[in-house]
Amino acid sequence: MIVVMRSGVDREAVRAVVARLEALGFAAHLSEGKERTVIGAIGDRSVLEAASLEAMPGVERLVPIRQPFKLASREFQRESTVVKVGGVPVGGDGVVVIAGPCAVESREQLMATAAAVKAGGAHMLRGGAFKPRSSPYTFQGMEEEGLRILAEARERFGLPIVTEVMSPEAVELVAEYADCLQIGTRNMQNFQLLREAGRSRRPVLLKRGMAATVQEWLMAAEYVLSEGNRQVILCERGIRTFETSTRNTLDLNAVPVAKELSHLPVIVDPSHGTGRAALVTPLSRAAVAAGADGLILEVHPNPAEALSDGVQSLTPPDFERLMVQLARVAEAVGRQMEPVAPAGPAQVRVRVEAD
Ligand code: PEP
Ligand code: MN
C-alpha cells in the first residue's frame, strides 16, 4: 500500500504517519518526490485498511500496489529513478555507455582498453575480476589484483567502474573498489547475494537471469531495494530460447515492459545478448531506439587473444563507429548521449569522497 501525502505537507505529519505505520508492524519507505511525498507501507494490507490512516493529518489517500514487487514498481514511484554511478546519471535524459573487456586480464590490457573506450566516448568502464565461467577449467579472473587495476584505471581515465560480485562474502571487498556492483545472470536469484548488495552503499547493476521472467527479475530487484539500497539498474542481457543461431535471444521487449512496470533504469547488454561481435552494433542501435537508458558493451584491443568472450567483443574502431551512430539514434528518439566528463582524475576523486 502507498500512503500519498497532500502536497506541501509538513515534516511532522509525515513523521507521525511513519510512526503509526511502524507501530502497526509495517516497514515504511519514505519517498520524497518533486511533486509530493509518498510512503510505501509493506505489510498486511487488511491491517492497514482497518487502521483508518486516511483520517491522519496530511494524508490524501491510500493506493494499493497490485504488483508483487512493491518498491520497484511504478505504482510505488511514478517518477523514473536516476541512479548516479560515480557521478554519472543513469536513467535520466542522457543515454550512457559502459564499455570494457569481459575480464581484466592484465594491467596493460585494461589500460589499453580503458584508453580506447574513453577516447570513443564511454561514460564508465566495465571489466570482470571475478568471472562466473561455465567451465572450471577456463580463466577465472584476476580477483583482488583485477580490482586494483580497475581502480587505477578509474583514477587515470576518470571512468567509474562496474565489476561483478559473485558471492555475498565478496560484496564488501568489491564495494571497496567498484563504483557499481554487477550481479550476473547466473546469480540473479542468489538471494543472499542480493540482500548483501542491498546492504551495500554502492549502486547495483542487476542482470536479468537467462531464464527469468520480467516479474522474477523485478522481484530480484526488490530484494536489493528492500534492504535499503534504492540504486538499482536493471540490465537485459538475453534469455534462453529454442533459437541456437545466437548465444542468447536479446529480449528487447523487456526494455519497454520493465520501464512500464518499474521506475528503475533499464540498460541492455547486446554483447552477451547476441554472442557475436557483428551483431552487437545493430542490436545496440535497436536497444537505444527501444528506450534503453544505456548499454554495457564488451570491447577488447585484440579480441582474437581475449581470455574470455573474444567472439562477442568489439574492437576499439568498431566501438568508435558505434558511438557515432548511437548519438544519432538517441537524437532520433528524443534523447541524447549523456555528456562525457573531461579526462583526468580530479572530479573522480571528489566524487569518491562524496559517496
Ligand atoms: C559479463 O558481463 O561478463 C557476464 C558474465 O555477464 P552475464 O552475467 O550477463 O553472463
Ligand atoms: Mn563476458
mmCIF file of C-alpha atoms and ligand atoms in Angstrom:
data_model
loop_
_atom_site.group_PDB
_atom_site.id
_atom_site.type_symbol
_atom_site.label_atom_id
_atom_site.label_comp_id
_atom_site.label_asym_id
_atom_site.label_seq_id
_atom_site.Cartn_x
_atom_site.Cartn_y
_atom_site.Cartn_z
ATOM 1 C CA MET A 1 0.000 0.000 0.000
ATOM 2 C CA ILE A 2 1.142 3.542 -0.645
ATOM 3 C CA VAL A 3 0.173 6.423 1.573
ATOM 4 C CA VAL A 4 0.038 9.542 -0.594
ATOM 5 C CA MET A 5 0.528 12.696 1.420
ATOM 6 C CA ARG A 6 -1.050 16.033 0.419
ATOM 7 C CA SER A 7 1.266 18.342 -1.485
ATOM 8 C CA GLY A 8 3.141 20.786 0.721
ATOM 9 C CA VAL A 9 2.623 18.616 3.785
ATOM 10 C CA ASP A 10 4.871 19.370 6.770
ATOM 11 C CA ARG A 11 7.526 17.014 8.104
ATOM 12 C CA GLU A 12 5.736 16.462 11.370
ATOM 13 C CA ALA A 13 2.699 14.944 9.653
ATOM 14 C CA VAL A 14 4.960 12.651 7.617
ATOM 15 C CA ARG A 15 6.826 11.577 10.732
ATOM 16 C CA ALA A 16 3.549 10.809 12.511
ATOM 17 C CA VAL A 17 2.321 8.602 9.657
ATOM 18 C CA VAL A 18 5.637 6.726 9.533
ATOM 19 C CA ALA A 19 5.482 6.176 13.311
ATOM 20 C CA ARG A 20 1.897 4.922 13.096
ATOM 21 C CA LEU A 21 2.792 2.515 10.259
ATOM 22 C CA GLU A 22 5.720 1.156 12.213
ATOM 23 C CA ALA A 23 3.575 0.722 15.293
ATOM 24 C CA LEU A 24 1.183 -1.334 13.150
ATOM 25 C CA GLY A 25 4.083 -3.595 12.137
ATOM 26 C CA PHE A 26 4.742 -2.144 8.675
ATOM 27 C CA ALA A 27 8.034 -1.335 7.015
ATOM 28 C CA ALA A 28 7.692 2.297 5.932
ATOM 29 C CA HIS A 29 9.676 3.552 2.925
ATOM 30 C CA LEU A 30 9.680 7.282 2.516
ATOM 31 C CA SER A 31 9.917 8.717 -0.974
ATOM 32 C CA GLU A 32 10.121 12.486 -1.297
ATOM 33 C CA GLY A 33 9.410 13.207 -4.955
ATOM 34 C CA LYS A 34 9.305 16.530 -6.768
ATOM 35 C CA GLU A 35 5.535 16.517 -6.777
ATOM 36 C CA ARG A 36 4.746 15.031 -3.406
ATOM 37 C CA THR A 37 5.779 12.775 -0.569
ATOM 38 C CA VAL A 38 4.595 9.194 -0.572
ATOM 39 C CA ILE A 39 5.168 6.480 1.981
ATOM 40 C CA GLY A 40 5.344 2.873 0.875
ATOM 41 C CA ALA A 41 3.901 0.596 3.527
ATOM 42 C CA ILE A 42 4.900 -3.043 3.237
ATOM 43 C CA GLY A 43 2.912 -5.429 5.382
ATOM 44 C CA ASP A 44 -0.537 -6.917 5.845
ATOM 45 C CA ARG A 45 -2.953 -4.855 3.780
ATOM 46 C CA SER A 46 -6.058 -5.730 5.784
ATOM 47 C CA VAL A 47 -4.462 -4.280 8.922
ATOM 48 C CA LEU A 48 -3.937 -1.022 7.085
ATOM 49 C CA GLU A 49 -7.448 -0.898 5.708
ATOM 50 C CA ALA A 50 -8.821 -1.263 9.222
ATOM 51 C CA ALA A 51 -6.487 1.391 10.658
ATOM 52 C CA SER A 52 -8.254 4.416 9.049
ATOM 53 C CA LEU A 53 -4.989 6.050 8.169
ATOM 54 C CA GLU A 54 -6.822 8.431 5.851
ATOM 55 C CA ALA A 55 -8.002 10.272 8.926
ATOM 56 C CA MET A 56 -4.492 11.301 9.897
ATOM 57 C CA PRO A 57 -3.412 14.901 9.209
ATOM 58 C CA GLY A 58 -1.730 15.368 5.835
ATOM 59 C CA VAL A 59 -2.860 12.045 4.344
ATOM 60 C CA GLU A 60 -4.539 12.399 0.960
ATOM 61 C CA ARG A 61 -5.282 8.764 0.077
ATOM 62 C CA LEU A 62 -4.155 5.159 0.219
ATOM 63 C CA VAL A 63 -3.259 3.397 -3.016
ATOM 64 C CA PRO A 64 -2.815 -0.378 -3.152
ATOM 65 C CA ILE A 65 0.200 -1.747 -5.054
ATOM 66 C CA ARG A 66 -1.109 -4.653 -7.070
ATOM 67 C CA GLN A 67 2.256 -5.966 -8.240
ATOM 68 C CA PRO A 68 4.180 -8.423 -6.064
ATOM 69 C CA PHE A 69 7.236 -6.202 -6.402
ATOM 70 C CA LYS A 70 6.463 -3.104 -4.370
ATOM 71 C CA LEU A 71 9.424 -0.729 -4.066
ATOM 72 C CA ALA A 72 10.441 -1.490 -7.655
ATOM 73 C CA SER A 73 7.027 -0.725 -9.102
ATOM 74 C CA ARG A 74 5.848 2.395 -10.914
ATOM 75 C CA GLU A 75 2.793 2.314 -8.723
ATOM 76 C CA PHE A 76 5.076 2.994 -5.779
ATOM 77 C CA GLN A 77 7.023 5.711 -7.574
ATOM 78 C CA ARG A 78 5.769 7.380 -10.732
ATOM 79 C CA GLU A 79 8.955 9.362 -11.496
ATOM 80 C CA SER A 80 11.819 7.430 -13.059
ATOM 81 C CA THR A 81 14.742 6.802 -10.733
ATOM 82 C CA VAL A 82 18.065 8.258 -11.766
ATOM 83 C CA VAL A 83 20.921 6.187 -10.338
ATOM 84 C CA LYS A 84 24.222 8.032 -10.010
ATOM 85 C CA VAL A 85 27.269 5.878 -10.596
ATOM 86 C CA GLY A 86 30.364 7.817 -9.639
ATOM 87 C CA GLY A 87 28.559 10.988 -10.649
ATOM 88 C CA VAL A 88 27.208 9.619 -13.959
ATOM 89 C CA PRO A 89 23.387 9.666 -14.048
ATOM 90 C CA VAL A 90 21.709 6.506 -15.354
ATOM 91 C CA GLY A 91 18.000 6.734 -16.112
ATOM 92 C CA GLY A 92 17.781 10.453 -16.880
ATOM 93 C CA ASP A 93 17.519 12.020 -20.340
ATOM 94 C CA GLY A 94 21.028 11.023 -21.387
ATOM 95 C CA VAL A 95 21.948 7.586 -22.712
ATOM 96 C CA VAL A 96 25.048 6.136 -21.026
ATOM 97 C CA VAL A 97 27.553 3.596 -22.284
ATOM 98 C CA ILE A 98 29.577 1.254 -20.093
ATOM 99 C CA ALA A 99 32.376 -0.389 -22.042
ATOM 100 C CA GLY A 100 35.413 -2.538 -21.424
ATOM 101 C CA PRO A 101 36.673 -6.085 -21.584
ATOM 102 C CA CYS A 102 34.762 -9.117 -20.379
ATOM 103 C CA ALA A 103 37.600 -9.779 -17.928
ATOM 104 C CA VAL A 104 40.554 -7.867 -16.582
ATOM 105 C CA GLU A 105 43.443 -9.939 -17.982
ATOM 106 C CA SER A 106 46.451 -7.754 -17.222
ATOM 107 C CA ARG A 107 47.298 -4.175 -16.364
ATOM 108 C CA GLU A 108 48.370 -3.480 -19.952
ATOM 109 C CA GLN A 109 45.214 -4.951 -21.456
ATOM 110 C CA LEU A 110 42.928 -2.995 -19.126
ATOM 111 C CA MET A 111 44.731 0.334 -19.541
ATOM 112 C CA ALA A 112 44.741 -0.031 -23.339
ATOM 113 C CA THR A 113 41.026 -0.812 -23.340
ATOM 114 C CA ALA A 114 40.195 1.990 -20.900
ATOM 115 C CA ALA A 115 42.103 4.491 -23.051
ATOM 116 C CA ALA A 116 40.255 3.301 -26.162
ATOM 117 C CA VAL A 117 36.762 3.383 -24.676
ATOM 118 C CA LYS A 118 37.410 6.780 -23.089
ATOM 119 C CA ALA A 119 38.509 8.112 -26.467
ATOM 120 C CA GLY A 120 35.383 6.633 -28.026
ATOM 121 C CA GLY A 121 33.127 8.453 -25.554
ATOM 122 C CA ALA A 122 32.267 5.778 -22.961
ATOM 123 C CA HIS A 123 30.912 7.001 -19.632
ATOM 124 C CA MET A 124 32.055 4.074 -17.490
ATOM 125 C CA LEU A 125 34.489 1.200 -17.596
ATOM 126 C CA ARG A 126 33.482 -2.437 -17.176
ATOM 127 C CA GLY A 127 35.712 -5.462 -16.527
ATOM 128 C CA GLY A 128 35.300 -8.648 -14.535
ATOM 129 C CA ALA A 129 37.785 -9.505 -11.800
ATOM 130 C CA PHE A 130 35.708 -12.443 -10.521
ATOM 131 C CA LYS A 131 34.402 -14.352 -13.525
ATOM 132 C CA PRO A 132 31.416 -16.728 -13.427
ATOM 133 C CA ARG A 133 32.767 -19.086 -16.100
ATOM 134 C CA SER A 134 30.695 -22.013 -17.314
ATOM 135 C CA SER A 135 33.781 -24.237 -17.089
ATOM 136 C CA PRO A 136 36.041 -24.502 -14.025
ATOM 137 C CA TYR A 137 38.998 -25.093 -16.381
ATOM 138 C CA THR A 138 38.846 -21.666 -18.040
ATOM 139 C CA PHE A 139 40.269 -18.334 -16.816
ATOM 140 C CA GLN A 140 38.510 -17.391 -13.579
ATOM 141 C CA GLY A 141 39.632 -13.781 -13.264
ATOM 142 C CA MET A 142 42.398 -11.845 -11.518
ATOM 143 C CA GLU A 143 40.329 -11.320 -8.351
ATOM 144 C CA GLU A 144 41.608 -8.592 -5.990
ATOM 145 C CA GLU A 145 44.545 -7.764 -8.242
ATOM 146 C CA GLY A 146 41.994 -7.174 -11.025
ATOM 147 C CA LEU A 147 40.046 -4.824 -8.748
ATOM 148 C CA ARG A 148 43.213 -2.841 -8.012
ATOM 149 C CA ILE A 149 43.884 -2.469 -11.725
ATOM 150 C CA LEU A 150 40.319 -1.287 -12.325
ATOM 151 C CA ALA A 151 40.643 1.309 -9.558
ATOM 152 C CA GLU A 152 43.881 2.526 -11.100
ATOM 153 C CA ALA A 153 42.163 2.898 -14.485
ATOM 154 C CA ARG A 154 39.380 4.888 -12.851
ATOM 155 C CA GLU A 155 41.881 7.356 -11.431
ATOM 156 C CA ARG A 156 43.756 7.593 -14.691
ATOM 157 C CA PHE A 157 40.836 7.974 -17.088
ATOM 158 C CA GLY A 158 38.085 9.416 -14.910
ATOM 159 C CA LEU A 159 35.770 6.486 -15.654
ATOM 160 C CA PRO A 160 33.629 4.994 -12.875
ATOM 161 C CA ILE A 161 33.995 1.222 -12.766
ATOM 162 C CA VAL A 162 31.415 -1.545 -12.938
ATOM 163 C CA THR A 163 32.508 -5.032 -11.937
ATOM 164 C CA GLU A 164 30.845 -8.290 -10.977
ATOM 165 C CA VAL A 165 30.489 -9.669 -7.480
ATOM 166 C CA MET A 166 29.674 -13.367 -7.271
ATOM 167 C CA SER A 167 29.222 -14.130 -3.588
ATOM 168 C CA PRO A 168 27.792 -12.402 -0.527
ATOM 169 C CA GLU A 169 31.169 -12.702 1.236
ATOM 170 C CA ALA A 170 32.883 -10.726 -1.540
ATOM 171 C CA VAL A 171 30.472 -7.761 -1.542
ATOM 172 C CA GLU A 172 32.472 -5.768 0.982
ATOM 173 C CA LEU A 173 35.731 -6.244 -0.902
ATOM 174 C CA VAL A 174 34.306 -5.474 -4.347
ATOM 175 C CA ALA A 175 32.419 -2.448 -2.987
ATOM 176 C CA GLU A 176 35.702 -1.010 -1.709
ATOM 177 C CA TYR A 177 36.989 -0.716 -5.269
ATOM 178 C CA ALA A 178 33.930 -0.548 -7.516
ATOM 179 C CA ASP A 179 31.546 2.306 -8.233
ATOM 180 C CA CYS A 180 28.824 -0.163 -9.183
ATOM 181 C CA LEU A 181 28.318 -3.819 -8.247
ATOM 182 C CA GLN A 182 27.312 -6.040 -11.140
ATOM 183 C CA ILE A 183 25.193 -9.086 -10.313
ATOM 184 C CA GLY A 184 25.386 -11.567 -13.152
ATOM 185 C CA THR A 185 22.690 -13.559 -14.879
ATOM 186 C CA ARG A 186 23.649 -16.763 -13.048
ATOM 187 C CA ASN A 187 23.233 -15.045 -9.699
ATOM 188 C CA MET A 188 20.012 -13.154 -10.296
ATOM 189 C CA GLN A 189 18.242 -15.333 -7.777
ATOM 190 C CA ASN A 190 21.094 -15.688 -5.310
ATOM 191 C CA PHE A 191 19.034 -14.120 -2.586
ATOM 192 C CA GLN A 192 21.838 -13.922 -0.032
ATOM 193 C CA LEU A 193 23.936 -12.026 -2.543
ATOM 194 C CA LEU A 194 21.048 -9.706 -3.400
ATOM 195 C CA ARG A 195 20.465 -8.937 0.271
ATOM 196 C CA GLU A 196 24.147 -8.271 0.874
ATOM 197 C CA ALA A 197 24.303 -5.968 -2.160
ATOM 198 C CA GLY A 198 21.220 -4.259 -0.750
ATOM 199 C CA ARG A 199 23.129 -3.511 2.436
ATOM 200 C CA SER A 200 26.000 -2.011 0.482
ATOM 201 C CA ARG A 201 26.080 1.690 -0.385
ATOM 202 C CA ARG A 202 27.085 1.036 -3.981
ATOM 203 C CA PRO A 203 24.679 1.097 -6.908
ATOM 204 C CA VAL A 204 23.796 -2.361 -8.228
ATOM 205 C CA LEU A 205 23.600 -3.383 -11.881
ATOM 206 C CA LEU A 206 21.246 -6.351 -11.869
ATOM 207 C CA LYS A 207 21.413 -8.566 -14.938
ATOM 208 C CA ARG A 208 18.296 -10.472 -15.881
ATOM 209 C CA GLY A 209 18.528 -14.209 -15.240
ATOM 210 C CA MET A 210 18.896 -16.094 -18.507
ATOM 211 C CA ALA A 211 15.688 -17.990 -17.769
ATOM 212 C CA ALA A 212 13.900 -15.402 -15.677
ATOM 213 C CA THR A 213 10.637 -13.650 -16.454
ATOM 214 C CA VAL A 214 10.485 -9.874 -16.147
ATOM 215 C CA GLN A 215 8.491 -10.362 -12.951
ATOM 216 C CA GLU A 216 11.154 -12.601 -11.415
ATOM 217 C CA TRP A 217 13.781 -10.045 -12.378
ATOM 218 C CA LEU A 218 11.849 -7.263 -10.659
ATOM 219 C CA MET A 219 11.374 -9.464 -7.595
ATOM 220 C CA ALA A 220 15.157 -9.877 -7.502
ATOM 221 C CA ALA A 221 15.497 -6.088 -7.624
ATOM 222 C CA GLU A 222 13.024 -5.932 -4.762
ATOM 223 C CA TYR A 223 15.454 -7.903 -2.586
ATOM 224 C CA VAL A 224 18.102 -5.219 -3.071
ATOM 225 C CA LEU A 225 15.651 -2.339 -2.611
ATOM 226 C CA SER A 226 14.066 -3.824 0.484
ATOM 227 C CA GLU A 227 17.434 -3.776 2.240
ATOM 228 C CA GLY A 228 17.531 -0.011 1.798
ATOM 229 C CA ASN A 229 19.615 0.330 -1.358
ATOM 230 C CA ARG A 230 17.477 2.224 -3.878
ATOM 231 C CA GLN A 231 20.195 2.434 -6.520
ATOM 232 C CA VAL A 232 19.371 -0.465 -8.824
ATOM 233 C CA ILE A 233 19.932 -0.527 -12.582
ATOM 234 C CA LEU A 234 18.218 -3.331 -14.494
ATOM 235 C CA CYS A 235 20.133 -4.935 -17.363
ATOM 236 C CA GLU A 236 18.591 -7.076 -20.111
ATOM 237 C CA ARG A 237 21.296 -9.456 -21.397
ATOM 238 C CA GLY A 238 19.442 -12.057 -23.412
ATOM 239 C CA ILE A 239 17.447 -15.095 -22.438
ATOM 240 C CA ARG A 240 17.440 -18.784 -23.356
ATOM 241 C CA THR A 241 15.035 -19.729 -26.128
ATOM 242 C CA PHE A 242 14.847 -22.542 -28.700
ATOM 243 C CA GLU A 243 16.940 -20.386 -31.051
ATOM 244 C CA THR A 244 20.528 -21.555 -31.426
ATOM 245 C CA SER A 245 21.856 -19.195 -34.082
ATOM 246 C CA THR A 246 22.805 -16.668 -31.404
ATOM 247 C CA ARG A 247 24.234 -17.234 -27.918
ATOM 248 C CA ASN A 248 21.071 -15.843 -26.333
ATOM 249 C CA THR A 249 17.928 -14.143 -27.570
ATOM 250 C CA LEU A 250 18.125 -10.463 -26.699
ATOM 251 C CA ASP A 251 14.663 -9.664 -25.405
ATOM 252 C CA LEU A 252 14.185 -6.041 -26.371
ATOM 253 C CA ASN A 253 10.514 -6.335 -25.431
ATOM 254 C CA ALA A 254 11.790 -6.359 -21.873
ATOM 255 C CA VAL A 255 13.003 -2.756 -22.158
ATOM 256 C CA PRO A 256 9.636 -1.017 -22.530
ATOM 257 C CA VAL A 257 7.951 -3.715 -20.436
ATOM 258 C CA ALA A 258 10.299 -3.214 -17.483
ATOM 259 C CA LYS A 259 10.129 0.559 -17.833
ATOM 260 C CA GLU A 260 6.361 0.445 -17.787
ATOM 261 C CA LEU A 261 6.267 -1.726 -14.667
ATOM 262 C CA SER A 262 9.180 -0.143 -12.831
ATOM 263 C CA HIS A 263 10.718 3.266 -12.220
ATOM 264 C CA LEU A 264 14.234 1.775 -12.272
ATOM 265 C CA PRO A 265 16.619 2.494 -15.150
ATOM 266 C CA VAL A 266 16.954 -0.242 -17.768
ATOM 267 C CA ILE A 267 20.095 -0.843 -19.795
ATOM 268 C CA VAL A 268 20.941 -3.516 -22.377
ATOM 269 C CA ASP A 269 23.919 -5.828 -22.899
ATOM 270 C CA PRO A 270 23.994 -6.735 -26.602
ATOM 271 C CA SER A 271 27.383 -8.481 -26.206
ATOM 272 C CA HIS A 272 26.022 -11.367 -24.119
ATOM 273 C CA GLY A 273 22.609 -10.911 -25.707
ATOM 274 C CA THR A 274 23.899 -11.942 -29.124
ATOM 275 C CA GLY A 275 27.305 -13.557 -28.531
ATOM 276 C CA ARG A 276 28.722 -12.259 -31.808
ATOM 277 C CA ALA A 277 30.585 -9.019 -32.427
ATOM 278 C CA ALA A 278 28.928 -8.442 -35.799
ATOM 279 C CA LEU A 279 25.507 -8.383 -34.143
ATOM 280 C CA VAL A 280 26.439 -6.030 -31.329
ATOM 281 C CA THR A 281 26.242 -2.853 -33.434
ATOM 282 C CA PRO A 282 22.741 -3.417 -34.871
ATOM 283 C CA LEU A 283 21.328 -4.584 -31.530
ATOM 284 C CA SER A 284 22.915 -1.644 -29.691
ATOM 285 C CA ARG A 285 21.160 0.714 -32.069
ATOM 286 C CA ALA A 286 17.910 -1.182 -31.585
ATOM 287 C CA ALA A 287 18.239 -1.085 -27.790
ATOM 288 C CA VAL A 288 18.616 2.699 -27.743
ATOM 289 C CA ALA A 289 15.720 3.026 -30.193
ATOM 290 C CA ALA A 290 13.613 0.836 -27.874
ATOM 291 C CA GLY A 291 14.190 3.245 -24.994
ATOM 292 C CA ALA A 292 17.119 1.730 -23.113
ATOM 293 C CA ASP A 293 18.794 4.147 -20.698
ATOM 294 C CA GLY A 294 22.197 2.778 -21.616
ATOM 295 C CA LEU A 295 24.308 -0.083 -22.875
ATOM 296 C CA ILE A 296 27.022 -2.280 -21.447
ATOM 297 C CA LEU A 297 29.428 -3.441 -24.147
ATOM 298 C CA GLU A 298 32.445 -5.709 -24.303
ATOM 299 C CA VAL A 299 35.432 -4.123 -26.026
ATOM 300 C CA HIS A 300 38.883 -5.713 -26.353
ATOM 301 C CA PRO A 301 42.015 -4.329 -28.036
ATOM 302 C CA ASN A 302 42.692 -7.747 -29.530
ATOM 303 C CA PRO A 303 39.554 -9.925 -29.439
ATOM 304 C CA ALA A 304 41.336 -12.919 -31.002
ATOM 305 C CA GLU A 305 43.527 -13.164 -27.917
ATOM 306 C CA ALA A 306 40.918 -12.435 -25.265
ATOM 307 C CA LEU A 307 40.802 -14.859 -22.346
ATOM 308 C CA SER A 308 37.012 -14.688 -22.324
ATOM 309 C CA ASP A 309 34.252 -13.638 -24.704
ATOM 310 C CA GLY A 310 36.553 -12.504 -27.526
ATOM 311 C CA VAL A 311 33.997 -13.626 -30.130
ATOM 312 C CA GLN A 312 31.500 -11.050 -28.945
ATOM 313 C CA SER A 313 33.965 -8.237 -28.201
ATOM 314 C CA LEU A 314 34.104 -5.098 -30.314
ATOM 315 C CA THR A 315 37.474 -3.726 -31.369
ATOM 316 C CA PRO A 316 38.171 -0.082 -30.434
ATOM 317 C CA PRO A 317 37.486 1.147 -34.013
ATOM 318 C CA ASP A 318 34.158 -0.796 -34.060
ATOM 319 C CA PHE A 319 33.309 0.855 -30.762
ATOM 320 C CA GLU A 320 34.104 4.348 -32.008
ATOM 321 C CA ARG A 321 31.939 3.890 -35.101
ATOM 322 C CA LEU A 322 29.084 2.575 -32.990
ATOM 323 C CA MET A 323 29.237 5.538 -30.607
ATOM 324 C CA VAL A 324 28.837 7.968 -33.509
ATOM 325 C CA GLN A 325 25.776 6.068 -34.715
ATOM 326 C CA LEU A 326 24.274 5.842 -31.235
ATOM 327 C CA ALA A 327 24.285 9.608 -30.862
ATOM 328 C CA ARG A 328 22.121 9.827 -33.986
ATOM 329 C CA VAL A 329 19.758 7.077 -32.848
ATOM 330 C CA ALA A 330 19.391 8.713 -29.425
ATOM 331 C CA GLU A 331 18.518 12.005 -31.076
ATOM 332 C CA ALA A 332 16.007 10.307 -33.358
ATOM 333 C CA VAL A 333 14.086 9.052 -30.309
ATOM 334 C CA GLY A 334 14.170 12.365 -28.475
ATOM 335 C CA ARG A 335 17.200 11.759 -26.281
ATOM 336 C CA GLN A 336 20.894 12.434 -26.425
ATOM 337 C CA MET A 337 24.072 10.761 -25.287
ATOM 338 C CA GLU A 338 24.957 11.786 -21.745
ATOM 339 C CA PRO A 339 27.759 14.383 -21.938
ATOM 340 C CA VAL A 340 31.152 12.917 -21.110
ATOM 341 C CA ALA A 341 33.264 14.285 -18.274
ATOM 342 C CA PRO A 342 36.673 15.517 -19.412
ATOM 343 C CA ALA A 343 39.541 13.051 -18.972
ATOM 344 C CA GLY A 344 41.509 13.211 -15.747
ATOM 345 C CA PRO A 345 41.217 12.065 -12.186
ATOM 346 C CA ALA A 346 40.232 15.261 -10.351
ATOM 347 C CA GLN A 347 36.444 15.027 -10.478
ATOM 348 C CA VAL A 348 36.528 11.317 -9.733
ATOM 349 C CA ARG A 349 38.430 11.867 -6.513
ATOM 350 C CA VAL A 350 35.914 14.474 -5.365
ATOM 351 C CA ARG A 351 33.099 12.057 -6.176
ATOM 352 C CA VAL A 352 34.684 9.149 -4.295
ATOM 353 C CA GLU A 353 34.911 11.290 -1.174
ATOM 354 C CA ALA A 354 31.317 12.446 -1.570
ATOM 355 C CA ASP A 355 29.934 8.872 -1.806
HETATM 356 C C1 PEP B 1 29.664 -10.371 -18.053
HETATM 357 O O1 PEP B 1 29.133 -9.248 -18.045
HETATM 358 O O2 PEP B 1 30.854 -10.563 -18.392
HETATM 359 C C2 PEP B 1 28.850 -11.547 -17.712
HETATM 360 C C3 PEP B 1 29.377 -12.668 -17.246
HETATM 361 O O3 PEP B 1 27.533 -11.330 -17.932
HETATM 362 P P1 PEP B 1 26.254 -12.281 -17.705
HETATM 363 O O4 PEP B 1 26.124 -12.454 -16.239
HETATM 364 O O5 PEP B 1 25.141 -11.494 -18.327
HETATM 365 O O6 PEP B 1 26.519 -13.576 -18.449
HETATM 366 MN MN MN B 2 31.551 -11.614 -20.792
#
